[in-house]
Coordinates of C-alpha atoms in Angstrom, one line a residue:
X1 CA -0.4 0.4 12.2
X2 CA 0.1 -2.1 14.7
X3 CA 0.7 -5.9 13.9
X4 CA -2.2 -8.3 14.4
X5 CA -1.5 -11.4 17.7
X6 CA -0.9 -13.2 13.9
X7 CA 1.5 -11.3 12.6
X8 CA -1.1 -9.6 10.2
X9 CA -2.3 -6.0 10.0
X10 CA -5.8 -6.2 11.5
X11 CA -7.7 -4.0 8.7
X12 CA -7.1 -4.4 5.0
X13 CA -8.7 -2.3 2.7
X14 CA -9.2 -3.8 -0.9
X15 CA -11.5 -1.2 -3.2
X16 CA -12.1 2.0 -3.5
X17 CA -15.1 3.2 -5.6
X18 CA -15.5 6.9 -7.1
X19 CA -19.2 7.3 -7.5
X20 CA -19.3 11.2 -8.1
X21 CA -17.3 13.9 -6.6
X22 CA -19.1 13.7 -3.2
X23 CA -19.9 9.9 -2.7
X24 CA -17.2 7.5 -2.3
X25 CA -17.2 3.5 -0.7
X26 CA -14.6 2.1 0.5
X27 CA -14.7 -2.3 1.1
X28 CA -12.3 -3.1 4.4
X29 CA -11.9 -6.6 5.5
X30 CA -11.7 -6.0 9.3
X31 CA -9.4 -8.8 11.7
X32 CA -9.0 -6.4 14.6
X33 CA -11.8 -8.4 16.2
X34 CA -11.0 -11.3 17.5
X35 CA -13.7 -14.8 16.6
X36 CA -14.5 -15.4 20.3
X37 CA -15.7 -11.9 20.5
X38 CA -17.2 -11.4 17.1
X39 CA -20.6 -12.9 17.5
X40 CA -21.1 -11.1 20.8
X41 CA -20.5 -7.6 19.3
X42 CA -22.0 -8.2 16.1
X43 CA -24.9 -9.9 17.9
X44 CA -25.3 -7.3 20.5
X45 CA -28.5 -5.2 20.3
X46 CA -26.3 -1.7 21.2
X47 CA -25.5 0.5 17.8
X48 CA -22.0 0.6 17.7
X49 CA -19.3 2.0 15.4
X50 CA -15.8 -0.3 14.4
X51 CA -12.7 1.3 14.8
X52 CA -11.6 0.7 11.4
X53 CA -15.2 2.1 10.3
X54 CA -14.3 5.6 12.0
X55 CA -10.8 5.2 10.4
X56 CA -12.1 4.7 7.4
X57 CA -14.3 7.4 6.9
X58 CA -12.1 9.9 8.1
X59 CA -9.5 8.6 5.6
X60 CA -12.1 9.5 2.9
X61 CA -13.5 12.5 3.8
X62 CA -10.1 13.8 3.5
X63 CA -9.5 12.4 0.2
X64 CA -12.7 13.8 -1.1
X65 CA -11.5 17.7 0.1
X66 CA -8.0 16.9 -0.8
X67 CA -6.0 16.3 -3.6
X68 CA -2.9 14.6 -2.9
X69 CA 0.0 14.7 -6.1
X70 CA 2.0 11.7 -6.2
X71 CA 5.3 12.0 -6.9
X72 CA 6.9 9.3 -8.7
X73 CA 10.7 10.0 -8.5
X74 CA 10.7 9.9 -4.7
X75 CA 7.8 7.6 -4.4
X76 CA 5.8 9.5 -2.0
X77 CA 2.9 12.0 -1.6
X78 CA 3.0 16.0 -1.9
X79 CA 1.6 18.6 -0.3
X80 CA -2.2 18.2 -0.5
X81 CA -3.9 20.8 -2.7
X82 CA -7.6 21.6 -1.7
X83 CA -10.2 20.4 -4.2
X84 CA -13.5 20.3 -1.9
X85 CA -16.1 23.2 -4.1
X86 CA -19.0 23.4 -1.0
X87 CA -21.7 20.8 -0.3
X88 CA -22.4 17.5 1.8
X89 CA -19.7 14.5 1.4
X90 CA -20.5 11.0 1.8
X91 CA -18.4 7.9 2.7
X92 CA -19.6 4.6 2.7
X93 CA -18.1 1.7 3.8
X94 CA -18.7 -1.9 3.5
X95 CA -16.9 -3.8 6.2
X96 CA -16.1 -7.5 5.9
X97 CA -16.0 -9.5 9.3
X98 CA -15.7 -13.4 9.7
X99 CA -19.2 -14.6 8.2
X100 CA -20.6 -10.9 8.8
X101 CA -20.7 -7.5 6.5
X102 CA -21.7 -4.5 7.6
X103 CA -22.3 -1.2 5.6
X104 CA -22.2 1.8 7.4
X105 CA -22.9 5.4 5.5
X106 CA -21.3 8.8 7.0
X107 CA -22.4 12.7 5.9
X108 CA -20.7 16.1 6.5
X109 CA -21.2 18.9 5.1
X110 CA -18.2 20.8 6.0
X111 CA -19.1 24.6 4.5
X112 CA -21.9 24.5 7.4
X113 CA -21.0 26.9 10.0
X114 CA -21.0 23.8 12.5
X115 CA -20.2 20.6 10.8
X116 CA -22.2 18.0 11.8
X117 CA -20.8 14.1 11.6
X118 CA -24.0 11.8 11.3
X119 CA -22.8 8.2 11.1
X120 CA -26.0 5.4 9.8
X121 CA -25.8 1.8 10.4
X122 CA -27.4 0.4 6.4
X123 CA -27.1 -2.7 6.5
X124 CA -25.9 -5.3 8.4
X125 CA -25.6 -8.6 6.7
X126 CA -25.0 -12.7 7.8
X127 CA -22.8 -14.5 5.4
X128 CA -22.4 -17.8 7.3
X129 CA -23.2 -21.0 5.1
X130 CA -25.6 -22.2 7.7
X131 CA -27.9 -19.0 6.3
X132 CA -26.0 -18.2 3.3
X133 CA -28.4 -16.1 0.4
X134 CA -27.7 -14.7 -2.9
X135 CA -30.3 -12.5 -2.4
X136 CA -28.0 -11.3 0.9
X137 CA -25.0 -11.1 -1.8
X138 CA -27.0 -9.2 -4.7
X139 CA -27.6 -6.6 -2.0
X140 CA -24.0 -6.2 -0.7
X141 CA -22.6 -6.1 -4.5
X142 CA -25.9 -3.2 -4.8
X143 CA -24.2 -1.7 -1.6
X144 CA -20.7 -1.4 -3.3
X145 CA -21.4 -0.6 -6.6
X146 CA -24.5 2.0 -6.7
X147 CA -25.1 3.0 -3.0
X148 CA -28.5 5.0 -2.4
X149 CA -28.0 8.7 -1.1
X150 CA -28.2 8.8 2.6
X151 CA -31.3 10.0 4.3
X152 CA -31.2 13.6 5.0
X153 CA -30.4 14.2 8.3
X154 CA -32.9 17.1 10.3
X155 CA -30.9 19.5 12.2
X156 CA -31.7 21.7 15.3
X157 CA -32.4 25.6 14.6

């Protein structure tokens, strides 16, 4: 990973929840854009998917298919043993930018014959104290803790 302009890694990623089996979130806190650009981005009216988003979901997808041993003498990971059974995966992840959260929800079913990766903007979220809600909040904390099952997606015959 590639040092921040401040000397910090530009994604941190702080909680990892195991919902069931096939539905897993994931909070990041996301520096990688800079505060001069952020509102411009965020603001824009374009759909648009964060690095660390894509990153992210990846990361957990392979996670839910894999199982990977730790071992403890030499303090690093084995060979990955595969635990995925059949069926859709999801990943969710709740992104933390500066005065902005996002929550984005992925699905693949991977025992299709062609996967399909369908990425949904949920939620998109202004923390600033200028508009600041704990109605806003209860619905992040919602978003982490019990996420809804994502909207099935139709798919061409």
């Amino acid at each position: 990973m590639v040092l921040h302009h401040l000397g910090r890694y530009p994604i941190h990623g702080y909680s990892l929840y195991e919902h069931c089996p096939d539905h897993w979130v994931f909070t990041i806190r996301d520096f990688s854009i800079p505060k001069s650009q952020d509102d411009s981005i965020i603001n824009s009216k374009k759909n648009f998917l964060l690095r660390s988003e894509i990153l992210t979901v990846v990361a957990l997808f392979y996670r839910q298919m894999n199982e990977i041993p730790w071992d403890y003498e030499d303090h690093r990971g084995g060979k990955p043993v595969l635990r995925y059974q059949g069926g859709s995966l999801t990943a969710t992840v709740v992104t933390f930018l500066v005065g902005k959260v996002r929550v984005v929800q992925a699905t693949c079913n991977p025992s299709e014959k062609l996967p399909t990766l369908t990425f949904t903007l949920r939620g998109l979220y202004d923390l600033r104290m200028s508009c600041y809600n704990k109605d806003t909040v209860c619905e992040i904390v919602k978003w982490i803790l019990c996420p809804s099952d994502p909207q099935p997606v139709e798919t061409k015959k």
